[in-house]
Coordinates of C-alpha atoms and ligand atoms in Angstrom, one line a residue:
X18 CA 42.0 42.5 246.2
X19 CA 40.6 39.0 245.8
X20 CA 38.8 37.4 248.8
X21 CA 41.1 34.5 248.9
X22 CA 44.9 34.3 249.1
X23 CA 47.0 33.9 246.0
X24 CA 48.1 30.3 246.0
X25 CA 51.7 29.4 245.0
X26 CA 52.2 25.7 244.8
X27 CA 55.7 24.2 244.4
X28 CA 56.2 20.6 243.3
X29 CA 59.4 18.9 244.5
X30 CA 61.5 19.2 247.6
X31 CA 64.9 19.2 246.0
X32 CA 67.2 22.2 245.4
X33 CA 64.8 23.8 242.9
X34 CA 61.6 23.5 245.0
X35 CA 63.0 24.2 248.4
X36 CA 65.0 27.3 247.3
X37 CA 62.0 28.7 245.5
X38 CA 60.0 28.4 248.8
X39 CA 62.8 29.8 250.8
X40 CA 63.1 32.9 248.6
X41 CA 59.4 33.4 248.3
X42 CA 59.1 33.3 252.1
X43 CA 61.6 36.1 252.3
X44 CA 60.3 38.2 249.4
X45 CA 56.6 37.9 250.3
X46 CA 57.0 37.9 254.1
X47 CA 54.3 40.6 254.6
X48 CA 51.8 39.1 252.2
X49 CA 52.1 35.6 253.8
X50 CA 51.7 37.1 257.3
X51 CA 48.6 39.0 256.2
X52 CA 47.1 35.9 254.6
X53 CA 47.2 37.4 251.1
X54 CA 49.6 34.8 249.8
X55 CA 49.7 31.1 250.6
X56 CA 52.7 28.9 249.9
X57 CA 52.5 25.2 249.5
X58 CA 55.1 22.6 248.7
X59 CA 54.5 19.0 247.8
X60 CA 57.3 16.5 248.1
X61 CA 57.5 12.8 248.8
X62 CA 59.9 13.4 251.6
X63 CA 59.9 16.0 254.4
X64 CA 63.6 16.7 253.8
X65 CA 66.0 18.0 251.2
X66 CA 69.0 15.8 250.3
X67 CA 72.3 17.5 249.9
X68 CA 73.3 15.2 247.0
X69 CA 76.9 16.5 246.6
X70 CA 77.7 14.8 249.9
X71 CA 75.9 11.6 249.2
X72 CA 79.1 9.7 248.3
X73 CA 80.4 10.2 251.8
X74 CA 77.5 8.3 253.2
X75 CA 78.9 5.1 251.6
X76 CA 82.1 5.3 253.7
X77 CA 80.2 6.6 256.7
X78 CA 82.6 9.6 256.9
X79 CA 79.4 11.7 257.6
X80 CA 76.4 10.4 259.5
X81 CA 73.5 8.9 257.7
X82 CA 71.1 11.8 258.4
X83 CA 73.6 14.6 257.9
X84 CA 73.0 15.0 254.2
X85 CA 69.3 15.8 255.0
X86 CA 67.7 19.0 256.3
X87 CA 64.0 19.0 257.3
X88 CA 62.0 21.3 254.9
X89 CA 59.8 22.4 257.7
X90 CA 62.8 24.0 259.5
X91 CA 64.0 25.7 256.4
X92 CA 60.6 26.9 255.2
X93 CA 58.5 27.5 258.3
X94 CA 55.9 29.6 256.5
X95 CA 55.2 27.1 253.8
X96 CA 52.5 24.4 254.0
X97 CA 54.3 21.2 253.4
X98 CA 52.4 18.2 251.9
X99 CA 54.6 15.2 252.4
X100 CA 52.9 13.2 249.7
X101 CA 53.6 11.9 246.2
X102 CA 52.2 14.0 243.3
X103 CA 49.8 11.8 241.3
X104 CA 48.6 14.2 238.6
X105 CA 49.0 17.8 237.4
X106 CA 46.0 19.3 235.6
X107 CA 47.2 22.5 233.9
X108 CA 43.8 23.3 232.4
X109 CA 42.0 23.1 235.8
X110 CA 45.0 24.5 237.7
X111 CA 44.9 21.6 240.1
X112 CA 47.3 19.0 241.4
X113 CA 46.3 15.7 242.9
X114 CA 48.5 14.4 245.7
X115 CA 48.6 10.8 246.6
X116 CA 46.7 9.4 249.6
X117 CA 48.4 9.3 253.0
X118 CA 47.0 6.8 255.5
X119 CA 43.8 5.5 253.9
X120 CA 43.1 6.0 250.3
X121 CA 41.8 9.6 250.0
X122 CA 43.6 11.7 247.5
X123 CA 44.2 15.4 248.1
X124 CA 43.4 18.1 245.5
X125 CA 45.4 21.3 245.6
X126 CA 44.5 24.3 243.5
X127 CA 46.9 27.0 242.5
X128 CA 47.4 30.4 240.9
X129 CA 51.1 29.9 240.4
X130 CA 52.7 26.5 239.9
X131 CA 56.4 25.8 240.2
X132 CA 57.4 22.4 238.7
X133 CA 60.7 21.3 240.3
X134 CA 60.4 17.5 240.2
X135 CA 63.9 16.7 239.0
X136 CA 64.5 13.6 237.0
X137 CA 64.4 9.9 237.8
X138 CA 66.7 6.9 237.6
X139 CA 65.8 4.7 234.6
X140 CA 67.5 1.5 233.4
X141 CA 65.2 1.1 230.4
X142 CA 66.8 -0.8 227.6
X143 CA 69.5 -2.3 229.7
X144 CA 68.6 -5.9 230.5
X145 CA 68.8 -6.9 234.2
X146 CA 69.9 -3.5 235.5
X147 CA 66.5 -2.6 237.0
X148 CA 66.5 -6.0 238.9
X149 CA 70.2 -6.1 239.9
X150 CA 72.1 -2.8 239.6
X151 CA 72.2 -0.3 242.5
X152 CA 71.3 3.2 241.5
X153 CA 73.0 6.2 243.1
X154 CA 70.8 9.3 243.5
X155 CA 68.9 9.2 246.8
X156 CA 69.9 8.7 250.4
X157 CA 68.4 5.3 250.3
X158 CA 70.7 4.3 247.4
X159 CA 73.8 5.4 249.3
X160 CA 72.7 3.5 252.4
X161 CA 71.8 0.4 250.3
X162 CA 75.3 0.5 248.7
X163 CA 77.0 0.9 252.0
X164 CA 75.1 -2.1 253.4
X165 CA 75.8 -4.2 250.3
X166 CA 79.5 -3.6 250.6
X167 CA 79.5 -4.6 254.2
X168 CA 77.3 -7.6 253.4
X169 CA 79.7 -8.8 250.6
X170 CA 82.6 -8.5 253.0
X171 CA 80.8 -10.6 255.6
X172 CA 80.0 -13.2 253.0
X173 CA 83.5 -13.2 251.5
X174 CA 85.0 -13.8 255.0
X175 CA 83.2 -17.2 255.2
X176 CA 83.0 -18.2 251.6
X177 CA 85.3 -21.1 250.6
X178 CA 84.6 -21.3 246.9
X179 CA 87.3 -19.1 245.2
X180 CA 85.0 -18.2 242.3
X181 CA 82.1 -17.0 244.5
X182 CA 84.6 -15.2 246.7
X183 CA 86.1 -13.3 243.8
X184 CA 82.6 -12.2 242.7
X185 CA 81.9 -11.1 246.3
X186 CA 85.1 -9.0 246.4
X187 CA 84.6 -7.4 243.0
X188 CA 82.8 -4.0 243.0
X189 CA 81.8 -2.4 239.7
X190 CA 80.7 1.2 239.2
X191 CA 79.4 2.3 235.8
X192 CA 79.7 6.0 234.8
X193 CA 82.7 8.2 234.9
X194 CA 80.9 11.5 235.5
X195 CA 81.1 13.3 238.9
X196 CA 78.7 11.1 240.8
X197 CA 80.3 7.8 239.4
X198 CA 83.9 9.0 240.2
X199 CA 83.0 10.3 243.6
X200 CA 81.1 7.1 244.4
X201 CA 83.9 4.8 243.2
X202 CA 86.5 6.8 245.1
X203 CA 84.5 6.5 248.4
X204 CA 83.7 2.9 247.8
X205 CA 87.3 2.0 247.1
X206 CA 88.6 3.8 250.2
X207 CA 85.8 2.3 252.4
X208 CA 86.1 -1.3 251.2
X209 CA 89.9 -1.4 251.5
X210 CA 89.9 0.1 255.0
X211 CA 86.9 -1.9 256.3
X212 CA 88.4 -5.2 255.0
X213 CA 91.1 -4.9 257.6
X214 CA 88.4 -5.9 260.2
X215 CA 87.7 -9.2 258.4
X216 CA 90.1 -12.0 259.2
X217 CA 89.8 -13.9 256.0
X218 CA 89.8 -11.0 253.4
X219 CA 93.1 -10.1 252.0
X220 CA 93.4 -6.6 250.5
X221 CA 94.8 -7.9 247.3
X222 CA 91.7 -9.9 246.7
X223 CA 89.6 -6.8 246.4
X224 CA 88.9 -5.5 242.9
X225 CA 87.1 -2.1 242.3
X226 CA 86.3 -1.4 238.7
X227 CA 85.1 1.9 237.1
X228 CA 83.4 1.5 233.7
X229 CA 83.3 4.6 231.5
X230 CA 82.0 4.9 227.9
X231 CA 84.5 7.5 226.8
X232 CA 88.3 7.7 226.7
X233 CA 88.7 10.0 229.7
X234 CA 86.7 10.3 233.0
X235 CA 85.1 13.5 234.2
X236 CA 84.4 15.0 230.8
X237 CA 83.1 18.2 232.4
X238 CA 86.6 19.1 233.6
X239 CA 89.7 20.3 231.8
X240 CA 91.8 17.4 230.4
X241 CA 94.7 17.9 232.9
X242 CA 92.4 17.6 235.9
X243 CA 90.6 14.5 234.5
X244 CA 94.0 12.9 233.8
X245 CA 95.1 13.7 237.4
X246 CA 91.9 12.1 238.7
X247 CA 92.5 9.0 236.6
X248 CA 96.1 8.6 237.8
X249 CA 95.1 9.0 241.4
X250 CA 92.3 6.5 241.2
X251 CA 94.5 3.9 239.6
X252 CA 97.2 4.5 242.2
X253 CA 94.7 3.7 244.9
X254 CA 93.8 0.4 243.2
X255 CA 90.7 1.4 241.1
X256 CA 90.8 -0.5 237.8
X257 CA 89.7 1.9 235.0
X258 CA 87.9 0.4 232.0
X259 CA 87.7 3.2 229.5
X260 CA 85.7 3.1 226.3
X261 CA 83.7 0.4 227.9
X262 CA 79.9 0.5 228.1
X263 CA 77.7 -1.4 230.6
X264 CA 75.1 -3.4 228.6
X265 CA 73.2 -5.1 231.4
X266 CA 73.5 -7.1 234.6
X267 CA 72.5 -10.3 236.4
X268 CA 72.5 -11.2 240.1
X269 CA 76.2 -12.2 239.9
X270 CA 77.7 -10.3 236.9
X271 CA 78.1 -7.0 235.1
X272 CA 77.6 -7.5 231.4
X273 CA 79.6 -5.3 229.1
X274 CA 78.8 -4.3 225.6
X275 CA 80.8 -6.7 223.4
X276 CA 79.9 -9.7 225.5
X277 CA 82.5 -9.6 228.3
X278 CA 81.2 -10.3 231.8
X279 CA 82.7 -9.3 235.1
X280 CA 81.6 -11.6 238.0
X281 CA 80.4 -9.3 240.8
X282 CA 77.8 -9.1 243.5
X283 CA 77.9 -5.3 243.6
X284 CA 77.0 -3.4 240.4
X285 CA 76.4 0.3 240.7
X286 CA 75.1 2.4 237.8
X287 CA 75.2 6.2 238.0
X288 CA 74.6 6.7 234.4
X289 CA 70.9 6.6 233.6
X290 CA 68.4 9.4 234.2
X291 CA 65.1 9.9 232.5
X292 CA 62.4 12.5 232.7
X293 CA 60.1 12.3 235.7
X294 CA 56.9 10.5 234.5
X295 CA 54.8 13.4 235.7
X296 CA 56.8 15.8 233.6
X297 CA 56.7 13.4 230.6
X298 CA 52.9 13.4 230.9
X299 CA 52.6 17.2 230.8
X300 CA 51.2 18.5 227.5
X301 CA 53.8 21.3 227.1
X302 CA 56.8 21.8 224.9
X303 CA 59.9 19.8 225.9
X304 CA 63.5 19.5 224.8
X305 CA 65.3 16.3 225.7
X306 CA 62.4 15.5 228.1
X307 CA 62.8 18.8 230.0
X308 CA 60.1 21.5 230.1
X309 CA 61.0 24.5 227.9
X310 CA 60.6 27.8 229.7
X311 CA 61.0 31.4 228.6
X312 CA 63.7 33.8 229.9
X313 CA 61.7 34.4 233.1
X314 CA 61.4 30.7 233.8
X315 CA 57.7 30.8 233.0
X316 CA 56.1 28.5 230.4
X317 CA 55.5 30.6 227.3
X318 CA 51.9 29.3 226.7
X319 CA 51.0 28.9 230.3
X320 CA 51.2 32.1 232.3
X321 CA 51.5 31.2 236.0
X322 CA 53.3 27.9 235.4
X323 CA 57.1 27.9 236.1
X324 CA 59.7 25.2 236.0
X325 CA 63.2 25.1 237.5
X326 CA 66.0 22.6 238.2
X327 CA 66.8 19.3 236.4
X328 CA 63.3 19.0 234.9
X329 CA 63.5 22.4 233.1
X330 CA 65.1 23.3 229.8
X331 CA 66.5 26.8 230.5
X332 CA 68.5 28.9 228.1
X333 CA 70.9 31.3 229.7
X334 CA 69.8 34.9 228.8
X335 CA 73.4 36.1 228.3
X336 CA 75.1 33.1 226.6
X337 CA 72.2 31.5 224.9
X338 CA 73.5 28.2 226.1
X339 CA 71.2 25.6 227.8
X340 CA 71.8 25.4 231.6
X341 CA 73.2 22.1 232.9
X342 CA 71.4 20.0 235.5
X343 CA 73.4 20.9 238.6
X344 CA 72.5 22.0 242.1
X345 CA 74.4 25.2 241.5
X346 CA 72.0 26.1 238.7
X347 CA 68.9 24.7 240.4
X348 CA 69.3 27.0 243.4
X349 CA 69.9 30.1 241.2
X350 CA 67.0 29.3 238.9
X351 CA 64.8 28.8 242.0
X352 CA 65.7 32.3 243.3
X353 CA 65.1 33.9 239.9
X354 CA 61.7 32.2 239.5
X355 CA 60.7 33.2 243.1
X356 CA 61.6 36.9 242.3
X357 CA 59.6 36.8 239.1
X358 CA 56.6 35.2 240.9
X359 CA 56.8 37.9 243.5
X360 CA 56.9 40.5 240.7
X361 CA 53.9 38.9 239.1
X362 CA 51.9 39.0 242.4
X363 CA 52.9 42.4 243.5
X364 CA 53.5 44.0 240.1
X365 CA 57.1 44.7 239.2
X366 CA 59.6 43.9 236.6
X367 CA 60.6 40.4 235.9
X368 CA 64.3 39.4 235.3
X369 CA 65.7 37.0 232.8
X370 CA 67.8 34.1 234.1
X371 CA 71.5 34.2 233.6
X372 CA 74.2 32.5 235.7
X373 CA 77.8 31.7 235.1
X374 CA 78.8 28.6 237.1
X375 CA 81.4 29.4 239.7
X376 CA 83.3 26.2 239.1
X377 CA 83.3 22.4 239.3
X378 CA 84.6 20.2 242.0
X379 CA 84.9 16.5 242.4
X380 CA 86.1 14.6 245.5
X381 CA 88.5 11.7 245.0
X382 CA 88.5 10.4 248.6
X383 CA 91.5 10.3 251.0
X384 CA 91.9 14.0 251.2
X385 CA 92.2 14.6 247.5
X386 CA 90.0 16.3 244.9
X387 CA 90.0 18.1 241.6
X388 CA 88.5 21.6 241.1
X389 CA 88.2 24.3 238.6
X390 CA 87.1 27.5 240.3
X391 CA 86.8 30.8 238.5
X392 CA 88.9 29.2 235.7
X393 CA 91.7 28.2 238.2
X394 CA 92.6 24.6 238.2
X395 CA 93.4 22.9 241.5
X396 CA 94.1 19.3 242.4
X397 CA 95.1 17.3 245.5
X398 CA 94.8 18.4 249.1
X399 CA 94.1 22.1 248.4
X400 CA 91.2 21.2 246.1
X401 CA 89.9 18.7 248.7
X402 CA 90.1 21.4 251.4
X403 CA 88.2 23.8 249.2
X404 CA 85.6 21.1 248.3
X405 CA 84.9 20.5 252.0
X406 CA 84.8 24.2 253.0
X407 CA 82.5 25.2 250.1
X408 CA 80.1 22.3 250.6
X409 CA 80.1 22.8 254.3
X410 CA 79.1 26.5 253.8
X411 CA 76.4 25.5 251.3
X412 CA 74.9 22.8 253.4
X413 CA 71.5 24.1 254.5
X414 CA 71.0 24.6 258.3
X415 CA 73.5 25.5 261.0
X416 CA 72.8 22.2 263.0
X417 CA 73.7 20.1 259.9
X418 CA 76.9 22.2 259.3
X419 CA 78.0 21.5 262.9
X420 CA 77.2 17.8 262.7
X421 CA 79.0 17.3 259.4
X422 CA 82.1 19.3 260.7
X423 CA 82.1 17.1 263.8
X424 CA 81.8 13.9 261.7
X425 CA 84.6 14.9 259.4
X426 CA 86.9 15.7 262.4
X427 CA 86.2 12.3 264.1
X428 CA 86.6 10.5 260.8
X429 CA 90.3 11.7 260.8
X430 CA 91.0 9.6 263.9
X431 CA 88.4 6.8 264.2
X432 CA 88.2 3.6 262.1
X433 CA 85.3 3.3 259.7
X434 CA 82.0 1.9 261.1
X435 CA 81.3 -1.5 259.6
X436 CA 77.8 -2.0 261.2
X437 CA 75.5 -3.5 258.6
X438 CA 72.0 -2.0 259.0
X439 CA 69.4 -4.4 257.7
X440 CA 66.7 -2.0 256.8
X441 CA 65.0 -3.7 253.8
X442 CA 61.8 -5.7 254.4
X443 CA 61.9 -9.1 252.9
X444 CA 60.5 -9.0 249.4
X445 CA 57.5 -11.1 248.8
X446 CA 57.9 -10.8 245.0
X447 CA 60.9 -9.6 243.1
X448 CA 62.0 -9.5 239.5
X449 CA 65.2 -11.3 238.3
X450 CA 67.1 -11.4 235.1
X451 CA 69.3 -14.2 233.7
X452 CA 71.3 -14.3 230.5
X453 CA 71.3 -17.5 228.4
X454 CA 72.9 -20.6 229.9
X455 CA 72.8 -19.5 233.5
X456 CA 71.8 -21.8 236.4
X457 CA 68.8 -20.4 238.1
X458 CA 68.9 -23.1 240.8
X459 CA 70.6 -26.4 241.3
X460 CA 69.3 -29.8 242.2
X461 CA 69.9 -30.2 246.0
X462 CA 69.6 -26.4 246.7
X463 CA 67.1 -25.2 249.4
X464 CA 63.9 -24.2 247.7
X465 CA 63.1 -20.7 248.7
X466 CA 61.4 -19.2 245.7
X467 CA 58.7 -20.0 243.1
X468 CA 59.6 -18.6 239.7
X469 CA 57.1 -17.4 237.1
X470 CA 58.6 -17.0 233.6
X471 CA 57.8 -13.5 232.2
X472 CA 59.7 -14.1 229.0
X473 CA 62.4 -16.4 227.6
X474 CA 62.9 -20.2 227.9
X475 CA 64.4 -22.5 230.5
X476 CA 65.1 -26.2 230.7
X477 CA 64.6 -28.5 233.7
X478 CA 67.5 -31.0 234.1
X479 CA 67.7 -34.0 236.4
X480 CA 70.8 -36.0 237.2
X481 CA 69.9 -39.7 236.8
X482 CA 72.1 -42.5 238.0
X483 CA 73.7 -44.2 234.9
X484 CA 72.2 -41.6 232.5
X485 CA 73.9 -38.4 233.6
X486 CA 72.0 -35.1 233.1
X487 CA 68.6 -35.6 231.4
X488 CA 66.4 -32.7 230.2
X489 CA 63.0 -33.3 231.7
X490 CA 61.1 -30.4 230.1
X491 CA 61.4 -27.0 228.6
X492 CA 59.3 -24.1 229.9
X493 CA 58.4 -20.8 228.3
X494 CA 56.6 -17.5 229.2
X495 CA 53.6 -17.9 231.4
X496 CA 54.8 -21.2 233.1
X497 CA 56.2 -21.6 236.5
X498 CA 58.9 -23.7 238.2
X499 CA 60.3 -24.3 241.6
X500 CA 57.0 -25.3 243.2
X501 CA 57.9 -28.9 244.2
X502 CA 60.5 -27.9 246.7
X503 CA 58.3 -25.2 248.2
X504 CA 55.3 -27.5 248.7
X505 CA 57.2 -30.5 249.9
X506 CA 59.8 -28.6 252.0
X507 CA 62.5 -30.8 250.4
X508 CA 65.6 -29.6 248.5
X509 CA 65.3 -28.9 244.8
X510 CA 64.6 -32.0 242.9
X511 CA 66.1 -30.7 239.6
X512 CA 68.3 -28.0 238.2
X513 CA 66.9 -25.2 236.1
X514 CA 69.0 -23.4 233.4
X515 CA 68.1 -20.6 231.1
X516 CA 68.2 -21.4 227.4
X517 CA 67.7 -17.7 226.4
X518 CA 67.8 -14.4 228.1
X519 CA 65.1 -14.7 230.8
X520 CA 63.0 -12.5 233.0
X521 CA 61.2 -14.0 235.9
X522 CA 59.0 -13.0 238.8
X523 CA 60.3 -14.8 242.0
X524 CA 57.7 -15.3 244.8
X525 CA 59.3 -16.1 248.2
X526 CA 58.5 -19.0 250.4
X527 CA 56.3 -17.1 252.9
X528 CA 54.3 -15.3 250.2
X529 CA 53.8 -18.5 248.3
X530 CA 52.6 -20.4 251.4
X531 CA 50.2 -17.6 252.4
X532 CA 48.5 -17.9 249.0
X533 CA 48.8 -21.7 248.8
X534 CA 47.2 -22.3 252.2
X535 CA 44.5 -19.7 251.9
X536 CA 43.4 -19.8 248.3
X537 CA 41.9 -23.3 247.5
X538 CA 41.8 -22.9 243.7
X539 CA 45.5 -22.0 243.7
X540 CA 46.3 -24.9 246.0
X541 CA 44.4 -27.2 243.6
X542 CA 46.3 -25.8 240.6
X543 CA 49.7 -26.5 242.2
X544 CA 48.7 -29.9 243.5
X545 CA 47.7 -31.0 239.9
X546 CA 50.8 -29.4 238.4
X547 CA 53.1 -31.2 240.9
X548 CA 51.3 -34.5 240.3
X549 CA 51.7 -34.1 236.5
X550 CA 55.3 -33.1 236.8
X551 CA 56.3 -35.9 239.2
X552 CA 54.6 -38.4 236.8
X553 CA 56.5 -37.0 233.9
X554 CA 59.8 -37.4 235.8
X555 CA 59.0 -41.0 236.8
X556 CA 58.3 -41.8 233.1
X557 CA 61.6 -40.3 232.1
X558 CA 63.4 -42.4 234.7
X559 CA 61.9 -45.6 233.5
Ligands
FAD603 C1 75.2 11.6 243.7 C2 75.0 13.0 243.1 C3 76.0 14.0 243.3 C4 75.8 15.3 242.8 N1 76.8 16.2 243.1 C5 76.6 17.5 242.6 C6 77.6 18.5 242.9 O1 78.6 18.2 243.5 N2 77.3 19.8 242.4 C7 76.2 20.1 241.8 O2 76.0 21.3 241.4 N3 75.2 19.2 241.5 C8 75.4 17.9 241.9 N4 74.5 16.9 241.6 C9 73.3 17.3 240.8 C10 72.2 18.0 241.7 O3 72.0 17.2 242.9 C11 70.9 18.1 240.9 O4 71.2 18.9 239.8 C12 69.9 18.9 241.8 O5 69.6 18.0 242.9 C13 68.6 19.2 241.0 O6 67.7 19.7 241.8 P1 66.1 19.6 241.5 O7 65.4 20.3 242.6 O8 65.8 20.0 240.1 O9 65.8 18.0 241.5 P2 65.9 17.0 242.7 O10 67.0 17.4 243.7 O11 66.0 15.7 242.1 O12 64.5 17.1 243.4 C14 63.3 16.6 242.9 C15 62.3 16.6 244.1 O13 61.1 16.2 243.6 C16 60.5 15.2 244.4 N5 59.6 14.4 243.6 C17 59.9 13.8 242.4 N6 58.8 13.1 241.9 C18 57.8 13.3 242.8 C19 56.5 12.9 242.9 N7 55.8 12.2 242.0 N8 55.8 13.3 244.0 C20 56.4 14.1 245.0 N9 57.6 14.5 245.0 C21 58.3 14.1 243.9 C22 61.7 14.4 244.8 O14 61.4 13.6 246.0 C23 62.7 15.5 245.1 O15 62.5 16.1 246.4 C24 74.6 15.6 242.1 C25 73.6 14.6 241.9 C26 73.8 13.4 242.4 C27 72.7 12.3 242.2

């Protein structure tokens, strides 16, 4: 026996990673106790998120923390590194984890490595979505969406401009797959029920729109169930826009392919997912960005390296079909990989992966769902009851099961909670996107932000008595605007409008003043710029 334990290192604390650790703890109980095997798991968070229940966080029908289970409780014999993974070095069998407090990285060596890093949200190629759309994958996303909905209701209640009010009360979700449909159903139920607490919001002013690129939502389900889901959503007031693709977004609109724009302050996109950058950087064979593994879930050219879950390209040993990226599959793959790792450590036969999905279910809110289980199609209340029962049983941890069951029961009798939790820190710098011909700010507005043009072109316009709107100047990439109001603490002295599609960096008042007051060269630069611009404006007025 070697004089050091065999080290199994798991990357990722989702279904793939956590169920690998859970199964290894059971299978290698003796070896772990005797110090012959050491298990480690690296994940950004110290909990696993039960994503199938995430849509319910929007409406608050389950508590905020109830979709989470602490990994330490589930896997008490695994060393948990609550850190980001920075680098995977397959040649040196070493993983670098990001620094915690301070800046010292942590190097972890392994004999067996399980890559279970899932995939990531990506809005690449869709202008303005990274800046303005809300993703829907993590707990933070569900919480942000819930807060946004409540915030828009608060604003709509006091907004007098009918156009701005319409945008506030329009909610757009893109993506008619399971997560989009479940999210739109919960959002629709929540906003319509919550609106009753707002004196000036009429239910008929609320518009909830689902965009879907194909002719029928829920393409994973049989046609009759998908049609049932469509009818039900429409009956509850969701506007379905089929064969409609989201092209991009701005702060106050969803931009559709074809040029149409829907004025909204809440745009959710459930569509895009891209390979995790760490996976993309691995020098191994991939298919559609996922790591190709052999039948035992080990990489063919890298013995001792395994991959499971959404980041792995796995071919079912019986059917020869690629496995879909679902939690159902990730947990089974994790168990299979754990068994094969145990066999590799102890000596034993490895087993090829094969799993036939038990079924598919999607909740439609208001005690309704669609399900296909063992080939049997169900819809309505029975499907919803099954959905709840099955997911409750699958939720990891008895304490979480009890909490969720209690929340569900109370939700039947209590009104929805409309408390808005303001958890975000004010952003010092943020990115914003504008399409051509949009007003970035108006003359007379309060000056809260300095803008740096990343790309595109804008014009600065001033209203002059007797002359109307006069263009003072055009600005392009690398130039800034908005500094006069920030420095002088007066309202905006001009209007700025985009001439092309524009990306900007917006620096908020506090961040700007910290730099302006403490960095003399920067202060000098802005003082000169303002002087030159004010002189230019005076010349124009003469
Ligand atoms: C809203 C929603 C609803 C869903 N509903 C269902 C459903 O009803 N049924 C179903 O079967 N499937 C469902 N899915 C899909 C299912 O959740 C995924 O297939 C499953 O989570 C994949 O598990 P995974 O472990 O491969 O990846 P993930 O669960 O994505 O886990 C990846 C882990 O890696 C960690 N990680 C990533 N990068 C780093 C890094 N650099 N450093 C450290 N840690 C890192 C992450 O924090 C995370 O813990 C749903 C997904 C979503 C988003």
